[in-house]
Short mmCIF file of N, CA and C in Angstrom, two decimals:
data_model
loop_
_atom_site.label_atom_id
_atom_site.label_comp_id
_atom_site.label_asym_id
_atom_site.label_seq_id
_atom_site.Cartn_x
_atom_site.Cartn_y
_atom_site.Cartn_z
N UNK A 1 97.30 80.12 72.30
CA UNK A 1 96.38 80.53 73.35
C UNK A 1 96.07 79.32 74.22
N UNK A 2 96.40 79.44 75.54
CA UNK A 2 96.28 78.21 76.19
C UNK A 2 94.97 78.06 76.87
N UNK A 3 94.69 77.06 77.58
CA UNK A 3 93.22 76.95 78.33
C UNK A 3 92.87 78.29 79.14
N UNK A 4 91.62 77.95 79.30
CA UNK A 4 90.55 78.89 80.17
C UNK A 4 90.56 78.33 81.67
N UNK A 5 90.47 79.38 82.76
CA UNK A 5 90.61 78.06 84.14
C UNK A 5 89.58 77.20 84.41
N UNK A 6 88.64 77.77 83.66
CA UNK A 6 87.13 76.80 83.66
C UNK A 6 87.38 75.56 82.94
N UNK A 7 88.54 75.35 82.27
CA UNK A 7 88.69 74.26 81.21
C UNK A 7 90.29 73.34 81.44
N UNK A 8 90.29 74.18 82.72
CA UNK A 8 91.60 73.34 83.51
C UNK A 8 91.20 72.21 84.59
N UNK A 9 91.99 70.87 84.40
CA UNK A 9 91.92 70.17 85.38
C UNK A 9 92.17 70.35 87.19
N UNK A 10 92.24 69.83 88.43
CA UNK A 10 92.32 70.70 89.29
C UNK A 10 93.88 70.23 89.78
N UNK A 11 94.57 68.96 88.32
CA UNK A 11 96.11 69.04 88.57
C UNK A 11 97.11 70.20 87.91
N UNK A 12 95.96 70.78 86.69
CA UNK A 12 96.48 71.91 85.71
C UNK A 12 96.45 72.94 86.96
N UNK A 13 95.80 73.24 87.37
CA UNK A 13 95.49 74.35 88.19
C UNK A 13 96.35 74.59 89.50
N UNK A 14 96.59 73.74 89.85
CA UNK A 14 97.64 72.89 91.30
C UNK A 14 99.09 73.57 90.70
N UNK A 15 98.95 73.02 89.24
CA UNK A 15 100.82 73.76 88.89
C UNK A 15 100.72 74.74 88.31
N UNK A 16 99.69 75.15 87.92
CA UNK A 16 99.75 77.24 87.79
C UNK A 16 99.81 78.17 88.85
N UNK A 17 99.09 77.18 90.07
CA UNK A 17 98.66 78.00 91.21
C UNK A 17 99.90 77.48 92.21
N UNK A 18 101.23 77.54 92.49
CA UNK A 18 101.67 76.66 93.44
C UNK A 18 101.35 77.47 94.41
N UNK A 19 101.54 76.50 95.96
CA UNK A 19 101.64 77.40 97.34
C UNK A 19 103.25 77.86 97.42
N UNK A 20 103.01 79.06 97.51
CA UNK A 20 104.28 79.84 97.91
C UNK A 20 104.18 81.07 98.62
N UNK A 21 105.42 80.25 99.60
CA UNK A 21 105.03 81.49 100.93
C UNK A 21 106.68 82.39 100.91
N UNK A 22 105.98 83.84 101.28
CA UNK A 22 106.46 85.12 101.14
C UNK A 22 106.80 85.80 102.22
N UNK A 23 107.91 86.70 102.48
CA UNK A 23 107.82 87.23 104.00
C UNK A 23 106.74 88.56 103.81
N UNK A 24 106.46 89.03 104.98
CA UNK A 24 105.55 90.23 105.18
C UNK A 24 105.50 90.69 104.62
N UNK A 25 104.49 91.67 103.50
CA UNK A 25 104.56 92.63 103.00
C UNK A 25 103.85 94.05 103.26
N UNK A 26 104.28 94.94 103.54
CA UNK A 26 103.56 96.14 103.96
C UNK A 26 102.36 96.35 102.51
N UNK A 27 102.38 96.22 101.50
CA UNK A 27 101.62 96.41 100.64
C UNK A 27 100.15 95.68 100.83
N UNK A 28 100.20 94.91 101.82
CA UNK A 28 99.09 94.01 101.79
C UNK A 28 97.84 94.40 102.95
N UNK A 29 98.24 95.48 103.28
CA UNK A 29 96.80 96.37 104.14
C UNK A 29 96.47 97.29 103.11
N UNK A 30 97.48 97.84 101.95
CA UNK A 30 96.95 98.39 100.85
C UNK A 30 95.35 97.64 100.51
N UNK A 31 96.26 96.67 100.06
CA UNK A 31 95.47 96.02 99.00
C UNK A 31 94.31 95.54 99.43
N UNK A 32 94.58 94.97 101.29
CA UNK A 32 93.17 95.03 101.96
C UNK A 32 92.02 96.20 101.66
N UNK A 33 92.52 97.61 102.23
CA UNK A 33 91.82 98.75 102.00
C UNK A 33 90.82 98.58 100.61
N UNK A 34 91.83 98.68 99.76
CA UNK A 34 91.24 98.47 98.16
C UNK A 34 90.01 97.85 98.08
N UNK A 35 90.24 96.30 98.18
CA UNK A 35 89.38 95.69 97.76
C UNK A 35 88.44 95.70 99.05
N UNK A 36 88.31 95.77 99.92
CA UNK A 36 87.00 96.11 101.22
C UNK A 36 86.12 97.64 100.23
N UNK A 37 87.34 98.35 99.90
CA UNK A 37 86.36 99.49 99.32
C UNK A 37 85.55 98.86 98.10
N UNK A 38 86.13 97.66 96.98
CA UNK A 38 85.14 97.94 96.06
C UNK A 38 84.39 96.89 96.09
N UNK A 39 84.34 96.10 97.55
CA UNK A 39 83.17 95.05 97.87
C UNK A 39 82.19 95.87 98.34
N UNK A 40 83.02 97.15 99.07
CA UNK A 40 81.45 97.65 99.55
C UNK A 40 80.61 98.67 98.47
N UNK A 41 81.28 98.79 97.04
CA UNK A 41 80.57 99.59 95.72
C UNK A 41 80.29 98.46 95.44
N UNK A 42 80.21 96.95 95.45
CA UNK A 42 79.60 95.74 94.78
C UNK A 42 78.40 95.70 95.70
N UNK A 43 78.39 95.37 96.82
CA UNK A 43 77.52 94.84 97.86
C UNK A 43 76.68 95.92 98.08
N UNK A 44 75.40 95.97 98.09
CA UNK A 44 74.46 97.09 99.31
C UNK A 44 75.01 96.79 100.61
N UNK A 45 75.34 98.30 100.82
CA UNK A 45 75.47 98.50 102.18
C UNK A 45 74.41 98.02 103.62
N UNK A 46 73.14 97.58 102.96
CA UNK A 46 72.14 97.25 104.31
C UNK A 46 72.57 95.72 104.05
N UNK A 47 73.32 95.26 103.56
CA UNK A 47 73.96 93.61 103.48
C UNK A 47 74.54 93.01 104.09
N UNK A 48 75.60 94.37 104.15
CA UNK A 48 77.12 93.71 104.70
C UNK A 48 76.80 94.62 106.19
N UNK A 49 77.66 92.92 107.41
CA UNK A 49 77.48 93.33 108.84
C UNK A 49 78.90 93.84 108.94
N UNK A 50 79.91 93.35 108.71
CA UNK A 50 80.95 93.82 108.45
C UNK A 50 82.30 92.89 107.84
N UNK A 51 83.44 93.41 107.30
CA UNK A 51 84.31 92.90 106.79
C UNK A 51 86.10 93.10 107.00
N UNK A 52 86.15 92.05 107.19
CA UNK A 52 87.78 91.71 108.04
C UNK A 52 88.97 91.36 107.40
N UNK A 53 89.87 91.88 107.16
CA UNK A 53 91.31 91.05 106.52
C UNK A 53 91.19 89.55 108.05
N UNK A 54 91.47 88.68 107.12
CA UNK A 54 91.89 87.30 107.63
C UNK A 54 93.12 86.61 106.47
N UNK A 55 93.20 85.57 107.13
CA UNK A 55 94.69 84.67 106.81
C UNK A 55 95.68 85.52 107.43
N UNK A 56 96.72 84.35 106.51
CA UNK A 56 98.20 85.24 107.13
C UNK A 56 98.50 86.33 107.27
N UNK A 57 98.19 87.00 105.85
CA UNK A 57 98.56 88.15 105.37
C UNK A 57 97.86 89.12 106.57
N UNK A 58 97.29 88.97 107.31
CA UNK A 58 96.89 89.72 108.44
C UNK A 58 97.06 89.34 110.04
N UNK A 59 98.26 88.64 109.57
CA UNK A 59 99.07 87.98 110.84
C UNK A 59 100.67 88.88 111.02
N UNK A 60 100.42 89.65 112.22
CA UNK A 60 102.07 90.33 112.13
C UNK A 60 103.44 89.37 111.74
N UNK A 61 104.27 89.88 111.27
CA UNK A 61 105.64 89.06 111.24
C UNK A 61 105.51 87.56 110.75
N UNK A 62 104.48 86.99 110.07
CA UNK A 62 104.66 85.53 109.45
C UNK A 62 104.48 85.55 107.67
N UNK A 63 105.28 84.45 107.45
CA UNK A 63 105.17 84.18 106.14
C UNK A 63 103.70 83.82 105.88
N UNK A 64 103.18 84.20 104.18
CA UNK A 64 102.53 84.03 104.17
C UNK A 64 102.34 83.87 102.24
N UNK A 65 101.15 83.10 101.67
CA UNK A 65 100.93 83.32 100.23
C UNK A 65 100.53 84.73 99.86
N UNK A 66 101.33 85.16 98.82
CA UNK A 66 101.11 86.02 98.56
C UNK A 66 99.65 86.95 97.87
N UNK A 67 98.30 86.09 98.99
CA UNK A 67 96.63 86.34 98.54
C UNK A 67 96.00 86.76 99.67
N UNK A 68 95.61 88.01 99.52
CA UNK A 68 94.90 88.51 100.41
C UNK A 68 93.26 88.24 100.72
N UNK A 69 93.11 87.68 102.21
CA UNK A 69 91.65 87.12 102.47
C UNK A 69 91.65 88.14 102.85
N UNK A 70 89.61 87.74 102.63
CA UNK A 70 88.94 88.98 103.48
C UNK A 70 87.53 88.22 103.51
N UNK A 71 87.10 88.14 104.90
CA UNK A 71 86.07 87.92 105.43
C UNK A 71 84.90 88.85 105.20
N UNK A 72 83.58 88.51 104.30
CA UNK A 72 82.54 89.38 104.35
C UNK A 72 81.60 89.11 105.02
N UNK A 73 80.91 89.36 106.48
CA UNK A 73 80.31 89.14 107.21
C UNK A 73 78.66 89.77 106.48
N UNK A 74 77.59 89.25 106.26
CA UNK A 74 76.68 89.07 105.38
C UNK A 74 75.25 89.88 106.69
N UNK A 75 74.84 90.28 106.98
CA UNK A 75 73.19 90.30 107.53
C UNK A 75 72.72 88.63 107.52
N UNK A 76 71.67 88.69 108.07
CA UNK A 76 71.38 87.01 108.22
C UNK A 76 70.28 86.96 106.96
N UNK A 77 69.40 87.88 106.58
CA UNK A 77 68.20 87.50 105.86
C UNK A 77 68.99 88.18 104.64
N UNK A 78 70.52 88.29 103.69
CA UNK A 78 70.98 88.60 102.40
C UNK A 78 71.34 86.82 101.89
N UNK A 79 70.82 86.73 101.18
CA UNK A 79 70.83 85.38 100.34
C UNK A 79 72.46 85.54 99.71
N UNK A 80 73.54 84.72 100.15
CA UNK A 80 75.10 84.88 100.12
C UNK A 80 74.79 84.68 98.31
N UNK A 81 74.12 83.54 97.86
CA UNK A 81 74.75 82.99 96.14
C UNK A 81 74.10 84.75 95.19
N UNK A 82 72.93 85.18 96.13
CA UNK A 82 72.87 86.48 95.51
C UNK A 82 73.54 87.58 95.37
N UNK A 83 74.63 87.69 96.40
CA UNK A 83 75.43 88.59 96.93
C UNK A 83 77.21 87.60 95.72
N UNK A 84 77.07 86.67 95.66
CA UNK A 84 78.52 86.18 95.14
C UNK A 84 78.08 86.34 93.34
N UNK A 85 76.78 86.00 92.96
CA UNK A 85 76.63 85.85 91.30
C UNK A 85 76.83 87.45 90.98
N UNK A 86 76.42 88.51 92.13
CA UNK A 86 76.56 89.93 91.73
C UNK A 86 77.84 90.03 91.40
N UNK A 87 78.85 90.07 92.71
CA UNK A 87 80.37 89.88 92.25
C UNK A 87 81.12 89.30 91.26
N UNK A 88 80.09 87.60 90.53
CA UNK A 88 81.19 87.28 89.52
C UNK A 88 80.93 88.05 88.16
N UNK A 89 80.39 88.94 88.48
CA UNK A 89 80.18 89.75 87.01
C UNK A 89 81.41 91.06 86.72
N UNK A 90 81.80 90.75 88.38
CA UNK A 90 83.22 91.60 88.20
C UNK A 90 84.14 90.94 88.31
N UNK A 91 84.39 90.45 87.31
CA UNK A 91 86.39 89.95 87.70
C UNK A 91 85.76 88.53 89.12
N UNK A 92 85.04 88.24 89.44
CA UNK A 92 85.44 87.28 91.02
C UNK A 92 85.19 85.92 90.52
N UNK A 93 85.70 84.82 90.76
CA UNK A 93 85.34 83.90 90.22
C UNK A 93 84.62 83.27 91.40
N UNK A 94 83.38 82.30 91.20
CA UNK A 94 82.92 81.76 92.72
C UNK A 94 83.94 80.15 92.75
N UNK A 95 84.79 79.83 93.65
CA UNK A 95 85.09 79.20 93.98
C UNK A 95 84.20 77.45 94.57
N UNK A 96 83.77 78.32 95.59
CA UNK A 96 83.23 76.69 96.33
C UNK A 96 81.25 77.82 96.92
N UNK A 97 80.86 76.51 97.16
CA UNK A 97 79.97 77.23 97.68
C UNK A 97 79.14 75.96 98.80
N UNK A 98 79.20 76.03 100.03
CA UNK A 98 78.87 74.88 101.04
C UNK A 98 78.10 75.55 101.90
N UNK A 99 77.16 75.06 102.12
CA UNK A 99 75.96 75.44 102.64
C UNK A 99 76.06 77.08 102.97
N UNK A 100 76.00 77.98 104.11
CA UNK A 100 75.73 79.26 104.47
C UNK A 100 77.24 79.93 104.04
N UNK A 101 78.10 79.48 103.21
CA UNK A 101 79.66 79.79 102.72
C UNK A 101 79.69 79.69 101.38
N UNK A 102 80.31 80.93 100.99
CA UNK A 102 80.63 80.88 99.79
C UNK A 102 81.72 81.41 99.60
N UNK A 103 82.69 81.03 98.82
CA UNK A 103 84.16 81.77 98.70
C UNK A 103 84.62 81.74 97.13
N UNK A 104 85.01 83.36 96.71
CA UNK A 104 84.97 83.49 95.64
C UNK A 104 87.02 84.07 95.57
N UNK A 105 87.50 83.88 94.16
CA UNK A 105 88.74 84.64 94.13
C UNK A 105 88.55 85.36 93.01
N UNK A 106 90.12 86.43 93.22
CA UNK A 106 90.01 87.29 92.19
C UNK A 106 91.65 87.30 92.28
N UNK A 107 91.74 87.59 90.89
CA UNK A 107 93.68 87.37 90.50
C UNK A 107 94.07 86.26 89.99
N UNK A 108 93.17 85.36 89.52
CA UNK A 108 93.74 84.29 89.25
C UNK A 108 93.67 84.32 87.54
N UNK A 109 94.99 83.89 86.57
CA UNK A 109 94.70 84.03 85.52
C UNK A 109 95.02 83.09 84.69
N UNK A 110 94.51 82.97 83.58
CA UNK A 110 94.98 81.17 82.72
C UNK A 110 96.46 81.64 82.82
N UNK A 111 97.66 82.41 83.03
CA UNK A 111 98.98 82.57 83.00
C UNK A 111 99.66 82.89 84.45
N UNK A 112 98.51 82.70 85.38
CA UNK A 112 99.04 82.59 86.21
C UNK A 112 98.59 83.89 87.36
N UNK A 113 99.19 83.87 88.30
CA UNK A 113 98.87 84.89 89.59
C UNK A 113 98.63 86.24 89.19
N UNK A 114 97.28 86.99 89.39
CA UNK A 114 97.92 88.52 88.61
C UNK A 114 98.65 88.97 90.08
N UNK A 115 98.93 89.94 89.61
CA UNK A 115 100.21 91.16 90.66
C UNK A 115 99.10 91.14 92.04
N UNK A 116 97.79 91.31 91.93
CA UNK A 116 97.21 91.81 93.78
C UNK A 116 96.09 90.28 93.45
N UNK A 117 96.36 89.24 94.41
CA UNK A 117 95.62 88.48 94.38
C UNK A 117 94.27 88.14 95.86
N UNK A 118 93.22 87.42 95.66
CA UNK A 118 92.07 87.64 96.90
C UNK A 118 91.52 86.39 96.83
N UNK A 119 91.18 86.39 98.19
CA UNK A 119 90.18 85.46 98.29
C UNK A 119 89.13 85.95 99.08
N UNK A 120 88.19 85.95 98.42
CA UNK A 120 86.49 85.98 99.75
C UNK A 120 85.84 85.48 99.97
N UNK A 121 85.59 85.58 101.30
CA UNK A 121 84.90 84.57 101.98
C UNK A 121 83.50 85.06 102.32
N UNK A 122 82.13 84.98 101.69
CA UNK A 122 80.91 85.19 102.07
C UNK A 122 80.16 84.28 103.15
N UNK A 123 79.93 84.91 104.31
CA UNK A 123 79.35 84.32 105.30
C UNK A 123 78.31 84.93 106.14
N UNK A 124 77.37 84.48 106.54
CA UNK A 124 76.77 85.45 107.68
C UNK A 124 76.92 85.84 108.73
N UNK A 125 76.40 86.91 109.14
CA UNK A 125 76.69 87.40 110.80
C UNK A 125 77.31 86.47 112.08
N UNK A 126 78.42 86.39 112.21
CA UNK A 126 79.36 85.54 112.99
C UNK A 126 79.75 84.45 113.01
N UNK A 127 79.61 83.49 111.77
CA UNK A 127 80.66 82.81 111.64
C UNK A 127 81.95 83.49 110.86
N UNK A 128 82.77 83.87 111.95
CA UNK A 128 84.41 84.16 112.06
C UNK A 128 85.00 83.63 112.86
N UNK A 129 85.11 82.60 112.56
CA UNK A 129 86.50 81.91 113.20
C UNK A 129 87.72 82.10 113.07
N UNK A 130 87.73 82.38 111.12
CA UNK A 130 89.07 83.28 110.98
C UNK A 130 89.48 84.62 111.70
N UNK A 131 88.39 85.40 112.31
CA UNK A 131 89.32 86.87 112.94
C UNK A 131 89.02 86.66 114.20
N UNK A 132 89.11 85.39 114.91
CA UNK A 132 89.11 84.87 116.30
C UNK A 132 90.69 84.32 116.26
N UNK A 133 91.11 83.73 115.41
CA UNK A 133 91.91 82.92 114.80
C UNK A 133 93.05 84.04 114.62
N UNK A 134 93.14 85.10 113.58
CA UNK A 134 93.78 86.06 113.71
C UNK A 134 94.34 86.95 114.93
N UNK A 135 93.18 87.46 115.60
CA UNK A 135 93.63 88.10 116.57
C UNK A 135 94.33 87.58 117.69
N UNK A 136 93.77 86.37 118.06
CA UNK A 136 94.90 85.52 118.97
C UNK A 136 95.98 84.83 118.54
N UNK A 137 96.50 85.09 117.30
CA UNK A 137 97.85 84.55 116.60
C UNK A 137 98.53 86.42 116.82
N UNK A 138 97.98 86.86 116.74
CA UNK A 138 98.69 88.27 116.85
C UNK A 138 98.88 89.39 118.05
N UNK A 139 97.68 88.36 118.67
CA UNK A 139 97.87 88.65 120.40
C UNK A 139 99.08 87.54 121.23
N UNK A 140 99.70 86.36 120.18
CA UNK A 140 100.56 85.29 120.98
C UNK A 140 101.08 85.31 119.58
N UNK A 141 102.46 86.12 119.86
CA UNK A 141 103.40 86.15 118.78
C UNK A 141 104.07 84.44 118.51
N UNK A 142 104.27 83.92 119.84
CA UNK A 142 104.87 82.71 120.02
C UNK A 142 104.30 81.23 119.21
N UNK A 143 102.90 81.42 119.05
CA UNK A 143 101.91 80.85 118.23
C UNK A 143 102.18 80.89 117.07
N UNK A 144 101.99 82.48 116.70
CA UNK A 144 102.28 82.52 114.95
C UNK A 144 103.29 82.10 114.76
N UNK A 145 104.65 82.43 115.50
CA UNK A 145 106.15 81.19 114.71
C UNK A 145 105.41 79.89 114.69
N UNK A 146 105.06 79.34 115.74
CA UNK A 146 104.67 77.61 115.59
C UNK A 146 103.71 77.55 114.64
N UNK A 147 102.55 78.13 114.09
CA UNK A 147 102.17 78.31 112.56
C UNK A 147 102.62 78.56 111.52
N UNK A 148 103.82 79.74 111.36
CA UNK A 148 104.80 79.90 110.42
C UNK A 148 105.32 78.68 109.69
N UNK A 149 105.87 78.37 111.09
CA UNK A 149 106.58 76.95 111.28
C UNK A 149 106.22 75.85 110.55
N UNK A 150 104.78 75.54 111.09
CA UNK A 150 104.24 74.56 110.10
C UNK A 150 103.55 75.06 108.51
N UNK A 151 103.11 76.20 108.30
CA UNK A 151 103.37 76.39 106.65
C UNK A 151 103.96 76.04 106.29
N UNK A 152 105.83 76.39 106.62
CA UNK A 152 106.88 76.60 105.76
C UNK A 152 106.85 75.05 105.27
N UNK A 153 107.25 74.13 106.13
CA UNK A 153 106.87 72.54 106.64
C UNK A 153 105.86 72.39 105.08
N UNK A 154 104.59 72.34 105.55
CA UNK A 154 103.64 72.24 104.12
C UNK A 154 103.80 72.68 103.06
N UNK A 155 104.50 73.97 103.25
CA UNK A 155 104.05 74.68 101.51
C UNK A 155 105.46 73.69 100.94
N UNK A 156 105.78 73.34 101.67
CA UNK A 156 107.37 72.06 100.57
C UNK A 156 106.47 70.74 100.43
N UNK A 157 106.18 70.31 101.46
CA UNK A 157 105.30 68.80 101.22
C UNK A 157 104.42 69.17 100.15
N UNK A 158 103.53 69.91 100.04
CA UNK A 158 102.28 70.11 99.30
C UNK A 158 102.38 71.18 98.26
N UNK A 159 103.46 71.76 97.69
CA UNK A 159 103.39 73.32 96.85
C UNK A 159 101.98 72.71 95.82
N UNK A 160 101.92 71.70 95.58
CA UNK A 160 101.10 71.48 93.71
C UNK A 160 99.72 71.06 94.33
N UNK A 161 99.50 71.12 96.14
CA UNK A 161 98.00 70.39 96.22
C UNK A 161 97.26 70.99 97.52
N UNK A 162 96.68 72.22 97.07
CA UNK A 162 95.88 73.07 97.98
C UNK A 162 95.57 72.93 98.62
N UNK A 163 94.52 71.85 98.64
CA UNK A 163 93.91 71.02 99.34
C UNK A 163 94.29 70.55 100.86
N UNK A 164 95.36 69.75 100.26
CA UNK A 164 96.11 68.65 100.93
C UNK A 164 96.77 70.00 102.17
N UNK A 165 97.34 70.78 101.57
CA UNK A 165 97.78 71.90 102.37
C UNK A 165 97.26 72.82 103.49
N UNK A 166 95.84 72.82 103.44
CA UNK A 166 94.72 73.41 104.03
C UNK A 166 94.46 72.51 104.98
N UNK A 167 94.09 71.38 104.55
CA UNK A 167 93.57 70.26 105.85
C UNK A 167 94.84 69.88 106.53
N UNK A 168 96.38 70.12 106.23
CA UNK A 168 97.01 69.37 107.00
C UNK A 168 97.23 70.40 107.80
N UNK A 169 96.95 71.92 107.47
CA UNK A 169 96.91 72.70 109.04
C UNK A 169 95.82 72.70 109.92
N UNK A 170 94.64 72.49 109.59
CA UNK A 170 93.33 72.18 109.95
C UNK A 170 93.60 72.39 111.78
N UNK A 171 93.86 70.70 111.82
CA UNK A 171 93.87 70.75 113.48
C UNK A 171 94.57 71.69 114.09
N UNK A 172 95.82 72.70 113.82
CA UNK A 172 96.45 73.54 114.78
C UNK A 172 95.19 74.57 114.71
N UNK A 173 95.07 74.88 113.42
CA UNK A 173 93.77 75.96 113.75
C UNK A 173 92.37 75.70 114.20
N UNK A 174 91.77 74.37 114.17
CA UNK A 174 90.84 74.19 115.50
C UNK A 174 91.26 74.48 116.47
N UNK A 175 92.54 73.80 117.09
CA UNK A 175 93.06 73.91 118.44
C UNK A 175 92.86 75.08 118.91
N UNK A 176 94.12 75.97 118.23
CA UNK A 176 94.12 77.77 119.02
C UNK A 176 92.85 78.46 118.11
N UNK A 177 91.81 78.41 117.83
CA UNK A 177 90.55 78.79 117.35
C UNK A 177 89.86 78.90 118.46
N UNK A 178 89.51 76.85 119.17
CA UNK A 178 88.85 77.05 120.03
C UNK A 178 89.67 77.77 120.98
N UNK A 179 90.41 78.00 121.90
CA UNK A 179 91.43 78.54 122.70
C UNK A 179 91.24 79.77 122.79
N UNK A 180 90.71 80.51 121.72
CA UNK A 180 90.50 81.63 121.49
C UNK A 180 89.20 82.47 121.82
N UNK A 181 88.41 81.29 121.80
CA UNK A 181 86.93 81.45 121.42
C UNK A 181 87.21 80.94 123.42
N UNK A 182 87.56 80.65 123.89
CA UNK A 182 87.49 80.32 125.03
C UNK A 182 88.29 81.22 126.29
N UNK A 183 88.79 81.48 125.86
CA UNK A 183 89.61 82.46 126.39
C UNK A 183 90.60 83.99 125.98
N UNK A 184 89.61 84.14 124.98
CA UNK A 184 89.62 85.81 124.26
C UNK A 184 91.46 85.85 124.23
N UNK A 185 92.09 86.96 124.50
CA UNK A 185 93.45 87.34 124.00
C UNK A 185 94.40 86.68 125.69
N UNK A 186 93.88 85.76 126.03
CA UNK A 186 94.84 85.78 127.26
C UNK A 186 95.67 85.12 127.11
N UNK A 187 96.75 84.28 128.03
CA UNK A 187 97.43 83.45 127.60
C UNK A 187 96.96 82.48 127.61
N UNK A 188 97.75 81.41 126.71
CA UNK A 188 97.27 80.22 126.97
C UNK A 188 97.58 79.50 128.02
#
């Protein structure tokens, strides 16, 4: 019987968890549907402002890890660590938790990826940058290749270091974030 992930280092965890990117899968608005439905049987409904597939997996035509985000947009006066300790009593593990953010997963197992994997993101009423971020990668197809592009690029430099993988896309997604936030679906 091997470790618990609570009892894994975050280099143990780096090589259970590699980044590996996948082409499109139609199964993955399933699995959106799904789990939006049983955040909203977790969550009171006077809580949640509303909730979004984000990341790749909700980017037309790009590779992507095979983990479905989803943005939970919070009311301003629902206390998020009250809304995430409810969830880890189901299956969610809380991940990170930084000031008005909290991000929890689900699928992750001491043996590895289960079959439908998540990440959520608890936030309040409009910080979404991710479905600003989304919609103008899917309103400028030409964008998402040059994001594709640089995953594919990272997930080889970085497969064993999450981290490292996240911040080295960082600046493209400030860039066309703000871009977005500045000029809604037009061109650039």
């Amino acid at each position: 019987m091997g470790k618990e992930l609570n009892e894994m280092t975050l280099d143990e965890l780096w090589q259970l968890f590699p980044i590996s990117l996948v082409g499109q899968k139609e199964e993955w608005q399933q699995w959106y549907k799904e789990i939006k439905q049983e955040l909203k049987e977790q969550i009171p409904d006077k809580a949640i402002y509303s909730v979004n597939h984000i990341g790749s997996t909700a980017i037309n035509g790009i590779q992507a890890k095979n983990i479905v985000d989803v943005l939970v947009e919070l009311t301003p006066e629902t206390d998020l660590s009250m809304i995430a300790k409810k969830l880890s009593a189901h299956e969610y593990m809380i991940m990170s938790t930084e000031g008005n953010r909290v991000s929890l997963n689900k699928g992750y197992t001491k043996n590895g990826f289960a079959k439908k994997v998540y990440h959520i993101h608890l936030r309040h009423a409009g910080d979404k940058d991710e479905v600003l971020f989304r919609d103008f990668l899917n309103a400028h197809p030409e964008i998402a290749a040059e994001y594709e592009a640089l995953k594919i690029e990272l997930s080889k430099k970085f497969k064993h270091d999450r981290d490292a993988y996240t911040d080295a896309k960082g600046d493209f997604v400030k860039k066309w974030t703000a871009i977005a936030r500045k000029k809604g679906s037009k061109k650039p």
